[in-house]
Coordinates of C-alpha atoms and ligand atoms in Angstrom, one line a residue:
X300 CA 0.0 26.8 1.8
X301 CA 2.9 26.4 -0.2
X302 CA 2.4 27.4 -4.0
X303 CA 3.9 24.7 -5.7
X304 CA 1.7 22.7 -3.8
X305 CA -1.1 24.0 -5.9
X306 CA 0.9 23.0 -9.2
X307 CA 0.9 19.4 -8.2
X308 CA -2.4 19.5 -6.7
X309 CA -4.9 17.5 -8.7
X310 CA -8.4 18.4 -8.0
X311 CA -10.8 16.0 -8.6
X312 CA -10.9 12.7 -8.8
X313 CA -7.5 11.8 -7.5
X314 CA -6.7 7.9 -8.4
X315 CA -6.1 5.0 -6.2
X316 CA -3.3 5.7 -3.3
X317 CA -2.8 3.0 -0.7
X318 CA -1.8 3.3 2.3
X319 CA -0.9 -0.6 3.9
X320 CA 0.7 -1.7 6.9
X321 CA 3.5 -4.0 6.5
X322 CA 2.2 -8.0 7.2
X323 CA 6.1 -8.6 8.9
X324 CA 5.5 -6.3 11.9
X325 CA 9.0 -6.2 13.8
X326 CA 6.6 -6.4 17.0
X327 CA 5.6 -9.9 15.6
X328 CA 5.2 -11.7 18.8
X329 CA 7.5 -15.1 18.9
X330 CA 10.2 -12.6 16.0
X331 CA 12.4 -12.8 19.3
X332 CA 13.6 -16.2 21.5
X333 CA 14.4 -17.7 18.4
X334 CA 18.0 -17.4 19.1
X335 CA 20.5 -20.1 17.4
X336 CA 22.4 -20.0 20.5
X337 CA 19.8 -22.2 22.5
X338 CA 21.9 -23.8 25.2
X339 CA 20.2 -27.5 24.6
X340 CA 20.9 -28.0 21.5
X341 CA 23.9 -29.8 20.5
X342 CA 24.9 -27.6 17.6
X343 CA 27.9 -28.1 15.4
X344 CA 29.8 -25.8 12.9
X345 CA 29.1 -26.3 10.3
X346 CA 25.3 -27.7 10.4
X347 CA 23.2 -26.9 7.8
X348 CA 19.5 -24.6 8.2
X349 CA 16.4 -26.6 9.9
X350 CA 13.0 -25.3 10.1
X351 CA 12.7 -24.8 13.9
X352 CA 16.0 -23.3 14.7
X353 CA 16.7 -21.1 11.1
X354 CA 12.8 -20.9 8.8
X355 CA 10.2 -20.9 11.1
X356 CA 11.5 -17.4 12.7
X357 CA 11.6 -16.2 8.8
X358 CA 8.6 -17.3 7.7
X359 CA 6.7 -16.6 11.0
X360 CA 7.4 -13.0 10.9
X361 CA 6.9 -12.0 7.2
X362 CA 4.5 -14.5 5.6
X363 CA 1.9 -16.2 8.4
X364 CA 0.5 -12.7 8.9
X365 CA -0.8 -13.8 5.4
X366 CA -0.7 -16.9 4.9
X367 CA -2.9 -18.4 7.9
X368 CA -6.7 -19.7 8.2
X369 CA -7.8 -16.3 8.5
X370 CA -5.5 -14.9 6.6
X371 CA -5.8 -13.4 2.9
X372 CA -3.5 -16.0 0.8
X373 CA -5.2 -19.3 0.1
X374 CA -2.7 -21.7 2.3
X375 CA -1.1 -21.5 5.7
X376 CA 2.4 -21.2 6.7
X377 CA 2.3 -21.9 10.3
X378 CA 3.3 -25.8 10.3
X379 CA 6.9 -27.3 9.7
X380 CA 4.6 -29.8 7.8
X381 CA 2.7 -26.8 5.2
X382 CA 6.1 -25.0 5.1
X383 CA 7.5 -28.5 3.9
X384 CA 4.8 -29.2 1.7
X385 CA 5.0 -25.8 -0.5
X386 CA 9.1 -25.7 -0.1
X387 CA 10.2 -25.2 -3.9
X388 CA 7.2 -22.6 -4.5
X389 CA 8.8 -20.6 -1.1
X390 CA 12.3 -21.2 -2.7
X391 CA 11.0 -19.4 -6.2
X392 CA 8.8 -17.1 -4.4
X393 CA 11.4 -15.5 -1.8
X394 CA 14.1 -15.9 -4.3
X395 CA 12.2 -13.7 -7.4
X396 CA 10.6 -11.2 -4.5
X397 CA 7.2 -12.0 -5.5
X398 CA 6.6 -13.2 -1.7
X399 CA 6.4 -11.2 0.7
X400 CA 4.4 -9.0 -1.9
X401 CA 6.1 -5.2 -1.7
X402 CA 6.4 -3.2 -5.0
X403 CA 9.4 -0.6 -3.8
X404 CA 13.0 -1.4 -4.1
X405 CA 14.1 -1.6 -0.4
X406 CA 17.6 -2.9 -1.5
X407 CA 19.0 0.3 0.5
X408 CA 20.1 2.0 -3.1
X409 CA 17.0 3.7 -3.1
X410 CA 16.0 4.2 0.8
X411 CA 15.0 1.7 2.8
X412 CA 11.1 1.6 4.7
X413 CA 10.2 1.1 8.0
X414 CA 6.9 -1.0 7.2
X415 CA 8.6 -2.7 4.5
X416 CA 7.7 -6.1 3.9
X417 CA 10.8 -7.5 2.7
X418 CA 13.6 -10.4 3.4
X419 CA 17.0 -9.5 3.5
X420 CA 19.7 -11.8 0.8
X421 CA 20.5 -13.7 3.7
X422 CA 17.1 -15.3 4.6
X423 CA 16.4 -15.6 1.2
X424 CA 19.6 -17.3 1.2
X425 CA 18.9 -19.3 4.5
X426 CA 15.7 -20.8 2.7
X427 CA 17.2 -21.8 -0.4
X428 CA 19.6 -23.8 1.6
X429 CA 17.3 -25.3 3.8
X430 CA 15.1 -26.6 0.7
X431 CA 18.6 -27.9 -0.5
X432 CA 19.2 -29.8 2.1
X433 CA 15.8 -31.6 1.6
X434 CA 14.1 -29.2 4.4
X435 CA 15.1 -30.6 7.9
X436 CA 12.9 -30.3 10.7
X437 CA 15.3 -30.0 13.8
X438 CA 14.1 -29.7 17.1
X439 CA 10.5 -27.6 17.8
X440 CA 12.3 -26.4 20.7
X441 CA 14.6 -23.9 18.9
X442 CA 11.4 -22.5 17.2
X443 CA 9.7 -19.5 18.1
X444 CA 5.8 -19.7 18.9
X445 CA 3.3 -18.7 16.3
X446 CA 2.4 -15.3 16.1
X447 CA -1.0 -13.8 17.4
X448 CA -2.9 -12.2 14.0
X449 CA -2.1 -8.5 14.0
X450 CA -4.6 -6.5 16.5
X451 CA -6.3 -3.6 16.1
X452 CA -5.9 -0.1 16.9
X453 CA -5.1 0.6 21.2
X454 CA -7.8 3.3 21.1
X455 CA -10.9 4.2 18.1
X456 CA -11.6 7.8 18.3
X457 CA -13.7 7.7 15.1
X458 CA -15.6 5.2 12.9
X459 CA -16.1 5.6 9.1
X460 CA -18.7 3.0 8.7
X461 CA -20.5 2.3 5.2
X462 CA -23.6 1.9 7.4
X463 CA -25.0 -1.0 5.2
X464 CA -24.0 -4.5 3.4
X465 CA -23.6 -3.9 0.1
X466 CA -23.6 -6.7 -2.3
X467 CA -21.4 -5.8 -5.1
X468 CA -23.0 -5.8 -9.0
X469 CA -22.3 -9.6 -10.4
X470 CA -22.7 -8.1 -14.3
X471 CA -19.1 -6.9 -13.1
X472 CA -15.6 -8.2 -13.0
X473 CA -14.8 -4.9 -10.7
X474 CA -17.1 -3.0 -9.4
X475 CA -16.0 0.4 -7.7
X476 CA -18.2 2.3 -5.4
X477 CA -18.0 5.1 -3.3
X478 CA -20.1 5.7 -0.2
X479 CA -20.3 8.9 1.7
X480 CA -20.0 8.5 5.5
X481 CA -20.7 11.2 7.8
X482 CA -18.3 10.6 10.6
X483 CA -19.9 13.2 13.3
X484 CA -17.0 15.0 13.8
X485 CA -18.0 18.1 16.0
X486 CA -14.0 19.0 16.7
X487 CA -11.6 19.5 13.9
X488 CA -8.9 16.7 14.7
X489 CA -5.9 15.0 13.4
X490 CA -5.7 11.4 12.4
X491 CA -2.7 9.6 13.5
X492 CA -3.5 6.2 13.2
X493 CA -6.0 4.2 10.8
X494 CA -7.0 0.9 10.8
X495 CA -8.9 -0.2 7.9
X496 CA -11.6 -3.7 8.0
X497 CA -12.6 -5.0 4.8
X498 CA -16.2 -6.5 5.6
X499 CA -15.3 -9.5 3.8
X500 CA -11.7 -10.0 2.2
X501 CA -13.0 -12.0 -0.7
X502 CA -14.2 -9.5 -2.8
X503 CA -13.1 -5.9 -1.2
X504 CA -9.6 -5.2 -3.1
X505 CA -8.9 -2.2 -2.6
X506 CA -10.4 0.7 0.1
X507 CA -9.7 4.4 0.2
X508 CA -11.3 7.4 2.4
X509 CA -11.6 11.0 1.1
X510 CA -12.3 13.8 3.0
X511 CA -14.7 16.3 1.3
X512 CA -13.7 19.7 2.7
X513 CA -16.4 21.9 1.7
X514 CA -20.2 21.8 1.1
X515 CA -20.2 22.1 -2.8
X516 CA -18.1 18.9 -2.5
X517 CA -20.3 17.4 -0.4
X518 CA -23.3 17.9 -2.6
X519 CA -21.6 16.9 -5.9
X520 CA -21.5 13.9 -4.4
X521 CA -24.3 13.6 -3.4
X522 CA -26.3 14.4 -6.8
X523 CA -24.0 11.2 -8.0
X524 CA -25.4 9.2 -5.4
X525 CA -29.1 10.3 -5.9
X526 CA -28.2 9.9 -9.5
X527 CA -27.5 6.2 -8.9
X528 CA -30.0 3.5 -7.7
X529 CA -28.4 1.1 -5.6
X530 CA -26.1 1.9 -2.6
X531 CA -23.3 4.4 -3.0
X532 CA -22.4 5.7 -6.4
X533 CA -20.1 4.1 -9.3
X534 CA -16.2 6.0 -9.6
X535 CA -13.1 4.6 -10.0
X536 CA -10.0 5.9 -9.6
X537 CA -11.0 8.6 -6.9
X538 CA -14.0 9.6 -5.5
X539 CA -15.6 11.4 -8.3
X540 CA -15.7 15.0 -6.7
X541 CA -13.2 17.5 -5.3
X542 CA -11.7 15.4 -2.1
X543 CA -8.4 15.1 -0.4
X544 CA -7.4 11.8 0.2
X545 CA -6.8 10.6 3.7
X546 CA -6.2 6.9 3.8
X547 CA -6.2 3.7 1.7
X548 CA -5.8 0.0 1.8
X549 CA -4.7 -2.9 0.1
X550 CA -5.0 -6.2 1.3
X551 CA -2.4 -7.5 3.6
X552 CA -2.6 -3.8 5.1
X553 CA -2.9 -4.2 8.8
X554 CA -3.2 -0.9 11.7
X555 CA -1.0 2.1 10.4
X556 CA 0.3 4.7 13.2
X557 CA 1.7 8.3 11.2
X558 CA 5.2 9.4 11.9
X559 CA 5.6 10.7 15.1
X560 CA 3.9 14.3 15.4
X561 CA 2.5 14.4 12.2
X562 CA -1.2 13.7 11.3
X563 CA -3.8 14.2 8.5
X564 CA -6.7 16.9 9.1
X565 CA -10.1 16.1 9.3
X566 CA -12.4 19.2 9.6
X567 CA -15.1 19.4 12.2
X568 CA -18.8 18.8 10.9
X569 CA -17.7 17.4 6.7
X570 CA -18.6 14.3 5.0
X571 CA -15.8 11.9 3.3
X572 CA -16.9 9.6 0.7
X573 CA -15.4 5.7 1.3
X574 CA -13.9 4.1 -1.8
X575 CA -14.0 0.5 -2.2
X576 CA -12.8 -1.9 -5.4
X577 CA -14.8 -5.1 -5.1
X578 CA -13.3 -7.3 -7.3
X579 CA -15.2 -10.7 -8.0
X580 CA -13.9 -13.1 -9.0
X581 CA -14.3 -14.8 -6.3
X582 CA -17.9 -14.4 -6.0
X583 CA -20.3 -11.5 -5.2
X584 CA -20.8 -11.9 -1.1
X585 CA -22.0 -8.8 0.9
X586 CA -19.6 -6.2 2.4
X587 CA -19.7 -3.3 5.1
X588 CA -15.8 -2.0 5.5
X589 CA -15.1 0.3 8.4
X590 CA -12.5 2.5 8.7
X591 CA -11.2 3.5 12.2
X592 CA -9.0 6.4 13.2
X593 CA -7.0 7.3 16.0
X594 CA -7.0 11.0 16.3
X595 CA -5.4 13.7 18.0
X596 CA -6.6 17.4 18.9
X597 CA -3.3 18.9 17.4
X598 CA -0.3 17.6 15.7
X599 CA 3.2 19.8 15.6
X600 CA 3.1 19.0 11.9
X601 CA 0.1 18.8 9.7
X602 CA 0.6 16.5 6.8
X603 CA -0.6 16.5 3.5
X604 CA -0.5 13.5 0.6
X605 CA 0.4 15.1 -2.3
X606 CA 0.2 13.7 -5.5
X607 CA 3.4 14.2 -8.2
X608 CA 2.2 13.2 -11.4
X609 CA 3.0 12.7 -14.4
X610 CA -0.5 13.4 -17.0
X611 CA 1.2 13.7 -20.0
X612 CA 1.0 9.7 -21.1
X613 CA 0.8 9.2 -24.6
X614 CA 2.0 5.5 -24.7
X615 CA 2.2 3.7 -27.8
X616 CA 1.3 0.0 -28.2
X617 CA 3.4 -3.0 -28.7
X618 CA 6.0 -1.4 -26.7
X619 CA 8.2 -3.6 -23.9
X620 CA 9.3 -0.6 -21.9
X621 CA 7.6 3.1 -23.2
X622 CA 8.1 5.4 -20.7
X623 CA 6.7 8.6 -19.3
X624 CA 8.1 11.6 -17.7
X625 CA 7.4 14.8 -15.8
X626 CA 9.1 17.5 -13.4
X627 CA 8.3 20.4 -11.3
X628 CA 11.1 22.7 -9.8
X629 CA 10.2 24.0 -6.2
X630 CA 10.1 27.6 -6.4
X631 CA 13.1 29.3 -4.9
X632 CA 11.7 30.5 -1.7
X633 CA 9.3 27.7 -0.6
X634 CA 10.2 26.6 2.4
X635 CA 11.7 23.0 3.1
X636 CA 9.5 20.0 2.8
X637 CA 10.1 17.0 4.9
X638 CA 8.9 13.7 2.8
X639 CA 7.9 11.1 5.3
X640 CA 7.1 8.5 2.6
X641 CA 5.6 7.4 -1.0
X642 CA 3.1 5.9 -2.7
X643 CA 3.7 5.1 -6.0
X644 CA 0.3 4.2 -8.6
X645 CA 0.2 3.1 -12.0
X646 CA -3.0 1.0 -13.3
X647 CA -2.0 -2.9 -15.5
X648 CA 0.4 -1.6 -17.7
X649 CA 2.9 -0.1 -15.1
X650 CA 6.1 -1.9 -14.7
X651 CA 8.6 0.8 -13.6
X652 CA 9.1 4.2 -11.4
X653 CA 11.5 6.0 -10.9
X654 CA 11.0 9.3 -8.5
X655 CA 13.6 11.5 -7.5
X656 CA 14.5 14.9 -6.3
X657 CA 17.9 16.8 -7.8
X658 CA 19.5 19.2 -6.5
X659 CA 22.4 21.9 -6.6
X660 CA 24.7 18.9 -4.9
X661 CA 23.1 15.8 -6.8
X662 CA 20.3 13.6 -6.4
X663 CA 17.8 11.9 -4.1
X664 CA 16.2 9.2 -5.0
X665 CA 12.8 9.5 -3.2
X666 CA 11.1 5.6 -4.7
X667 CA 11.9 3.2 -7.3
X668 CA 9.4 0.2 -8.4
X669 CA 11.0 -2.6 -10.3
X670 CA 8.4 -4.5 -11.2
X671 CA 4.7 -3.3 -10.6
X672 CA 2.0 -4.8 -9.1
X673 CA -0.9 -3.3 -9.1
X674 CA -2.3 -5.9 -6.6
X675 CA 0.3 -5.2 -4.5
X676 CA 0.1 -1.0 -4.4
X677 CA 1.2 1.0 -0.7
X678 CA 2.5 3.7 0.5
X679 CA 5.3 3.4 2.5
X680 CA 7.5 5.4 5.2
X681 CA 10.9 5.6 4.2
X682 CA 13.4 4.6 7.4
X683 CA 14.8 8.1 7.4
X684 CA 12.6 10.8 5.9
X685 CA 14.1 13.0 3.5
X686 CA 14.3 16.8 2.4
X687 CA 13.9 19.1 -0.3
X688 CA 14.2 22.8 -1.0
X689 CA 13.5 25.7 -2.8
X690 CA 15.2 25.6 -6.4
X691 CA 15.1 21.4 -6.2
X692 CA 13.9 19.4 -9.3
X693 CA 11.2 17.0 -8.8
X694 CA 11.3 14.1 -11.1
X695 CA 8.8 11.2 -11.8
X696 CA 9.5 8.5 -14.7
X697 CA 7.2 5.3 -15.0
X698 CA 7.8 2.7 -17.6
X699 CA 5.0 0.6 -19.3
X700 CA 4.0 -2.3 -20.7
X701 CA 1.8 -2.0 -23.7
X702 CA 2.2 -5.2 -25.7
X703 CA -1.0 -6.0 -24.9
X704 CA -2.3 -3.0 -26.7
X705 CA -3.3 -2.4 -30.3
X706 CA -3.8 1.9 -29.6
X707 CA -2.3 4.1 -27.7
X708 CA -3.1 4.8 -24.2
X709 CA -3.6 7.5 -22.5
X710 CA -4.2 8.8 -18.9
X711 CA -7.5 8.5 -17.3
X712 CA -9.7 6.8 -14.7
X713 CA -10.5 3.5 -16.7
X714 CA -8.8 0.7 -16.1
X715 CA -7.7 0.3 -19.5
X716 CA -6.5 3.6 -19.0
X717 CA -3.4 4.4 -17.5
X718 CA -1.4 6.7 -14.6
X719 CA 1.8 8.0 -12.9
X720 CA 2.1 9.3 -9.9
X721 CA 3.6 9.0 -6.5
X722 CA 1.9 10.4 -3.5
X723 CA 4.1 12.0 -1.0
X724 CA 3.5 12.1 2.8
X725 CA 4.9 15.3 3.7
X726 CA 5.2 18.1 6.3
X727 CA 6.5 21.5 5.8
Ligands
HEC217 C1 0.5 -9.4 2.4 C2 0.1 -10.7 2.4 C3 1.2 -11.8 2.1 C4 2.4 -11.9 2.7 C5 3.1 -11.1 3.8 C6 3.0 -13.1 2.1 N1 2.2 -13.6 1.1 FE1 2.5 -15.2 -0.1 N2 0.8 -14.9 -1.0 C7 -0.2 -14.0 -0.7 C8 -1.3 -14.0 -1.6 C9 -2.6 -13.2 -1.5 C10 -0.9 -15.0 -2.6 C11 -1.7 -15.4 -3.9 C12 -2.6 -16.4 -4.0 C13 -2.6 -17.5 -3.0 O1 -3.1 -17.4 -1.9 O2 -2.2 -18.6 -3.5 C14 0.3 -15.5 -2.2 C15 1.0 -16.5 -2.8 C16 2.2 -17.2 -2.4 C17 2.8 -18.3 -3.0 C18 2.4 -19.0 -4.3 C19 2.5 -18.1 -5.5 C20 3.9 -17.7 -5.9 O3 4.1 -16.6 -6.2 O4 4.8 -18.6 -5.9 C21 3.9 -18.6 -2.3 C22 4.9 -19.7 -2.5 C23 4.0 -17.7 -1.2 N3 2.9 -16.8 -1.3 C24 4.9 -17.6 -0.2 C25 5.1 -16.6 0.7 C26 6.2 -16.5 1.6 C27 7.3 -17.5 1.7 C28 6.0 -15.4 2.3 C29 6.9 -14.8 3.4 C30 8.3 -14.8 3.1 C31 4.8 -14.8 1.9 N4 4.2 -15.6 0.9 C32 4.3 -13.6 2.4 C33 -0.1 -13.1 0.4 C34 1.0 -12.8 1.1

């Protein structure tokens, strides 16, 4: 184990980390044979977008994932009539980068991700002008058909299962439990794919699994639960005891696979406790989320997610932009870390993050956030993973909101609390 590992290490309790899937698979089925070059069609320069031939293919592959009966936004985008219908809100929508939802600048000036859900200034472009031109339909033969809802995993090794329904506490706006699951794993394994399934989308917001890696972990957490009457116990923020986290989901997240030949341990014969934020305002309806894992008996690399944060928040109120900073330097004879991806976190207040690594010849940027969401928090893999060394500066700056404040806030757990930190998926 690397030593500087241990500095950013946090023990217990880490916070919220999410690891989604992006909702604009390139694997989409119908993303392809939407070609403009369709024989039949009698096209002429200088003809403006139509649905079929130009939007459908656009909002087919990034938004029906979503937006469909089954899906989690309230109204479907499968139909030239529903895309015509909610044209100027897709106009604002694409053109602010509210929709698709995906919190890390994937302009390219700060990497790019391979599970980013994202439109490039063309298509943005492409629907602007079709809503100009008073959103033609063309011909349903140029369009592509609609896509299959994203499947599941090709093979379930292993099942975290809750093992009952739990009907989250209506006294609460959010009610955060954890659940310990005993997986039955008799082999020490590697998970290289998850697949996480909310039990019912209305109310589960957020899910995360923590591995519990020793027994005095394990029976901290179970005390809590004894401790605590109904199913599960109350935490928020992490699971409550020493754990490691392993994966998470947000909603939108779909089947994740690891980058190739890298995997996250899960020892033979432990516990892990299941986090899930039920948030109700839609209503208090019963849940049991399962989490399924693809393993594998080895990986060439093992990955860790480590957390780079920055604890030292002391951010005053009535502020637009207050920010917060910390760094670590990578001793000098660590070896080099390959950084697969990020997951940035910050509670309400967050608007901004800024991580990056410097070096002797300059800087990397490893993650910027423009404008939070914390609705919207995953962890992403960037297209190219990056390096850093011995002697390299670590640096993590998040900017917040606190206008909305009348003291100062400070880190913790709460919600009205606050945090900053980016989790790194990395080998070394
Ligand atoms: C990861 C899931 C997801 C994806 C992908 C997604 N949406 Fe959404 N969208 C939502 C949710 C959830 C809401 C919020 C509430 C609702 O359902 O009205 C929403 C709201 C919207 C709204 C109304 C609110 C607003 O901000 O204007 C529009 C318009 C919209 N989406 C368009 C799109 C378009 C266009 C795409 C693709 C380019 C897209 N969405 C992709 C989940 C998604």
């Amino acid at each position: 184990m690397l030593t500087w590992r241990g500095i950013l290490t946090l023990t217990a309790a880490l916070p919220l980390a999410l690891l989604s899937a992006s909702c604009g698979d390139d694997e989409t089925p119908g993303s392809t044979g939407n070609s403009s070059t369709n024989g039949s069609t009698s096209e002429q320069p200088g003809d403006g977008p139509t649905y079929y031939k130009d939007v459908a293919p656009i909002l087919l592959e990034n938004c029906a994932n979503c937006h469909r009966a089954e899906g989690i936004a309230s109204f479907s985008l499968l139909t030239y009539e529903e895309a015509k219908t909610a044209a100027l809100s897709i106009r604002s929508a694409t053109e602010a980068r509210r929709m698709p939802p995906f919190v890390l600048d994937n302009t390219g000036e700060c990497n790019t991700y391979s599970d980013a859900r994202w439109l490039t200034d063309a298509q943005i472009a492409t629907i602007g002008a079709w809503v100009e031109a008073g959103t033609p339909e063309g011909d349903a033969k140029d369009g592509p058909a609609p896509p299959e809802p994203v499947g599941g995993l090709d093979r379930v090794d292993v099942t975290f299962d809750m093992g009952l329904d739990y009907t989250p506490d209506e006294s609460l706006v959010d009610d955060y439990r954890c659940f310990i699951i005993d997986p039955g794993l008799t082999e020490t394994a590697y998970m290289i794919a998850s697949d996480v399934k909310p039990g019912d989308q209305r109310v589960v917001h957020h899910a995360i699994l923590y591995a519990l890696d020793n027994a005095n972990a394990e029976a901290e957490a179970a005390a809590l639960d004894a401790e605590d009457a109904t199913p599960g116990y109350r935490c928020f923020g992490g699971a409550g005891v020493n754990s490691r986290w392993v994966v998470g989901w947000a909603p939108g997240g779909g089947p994740t696979t690891y980058p190739e030949g890298t995997g996250i341990k899960l020892n033979a014969g432990r516990k892990a406790v299941l986090q899930v934020h039920y948030n109700l305002s839609n209503g208090a309806f019963p849940d049991r989320t399962r989490v399924e894992l693809k393993l594998a008996p080895t990986v060439a690399k093992e990955a860790v997610v480590t957390p780079l944060p920055a604890l030292n928040l002391n951010l005053p109120p009535g502020q637009e932009l207050t920010e917060a900073t910390n760094q670590y330097t990578i001793p000098a004879q660590a070896p080099e870390v390959t950084i697969y991806g990020i997951g940035p976190h910050m509670h309400t207040l967050g608007r901004t993050m800024h991580v990056r690594a410097e070096t002797d010849s300059g800087e990397t940027c490893l993650g910027r956030v423009n404008d939070w969401d914390f609705h919207w928090q995953s962890n992403s893999f960037y297209t190219t993973p990056l390096t850093v060394r011995g002697g390299d500066t670590l640096r993590i700056t998040c900017g917040y909101d606190t206008r909305t404040r009348n003291q100062t806030t400070t880190w913790g757990e709460g919600t009205e609390d606050e945090m900053c930190i980016a989790f790194l998926y990395m080998t070394y």
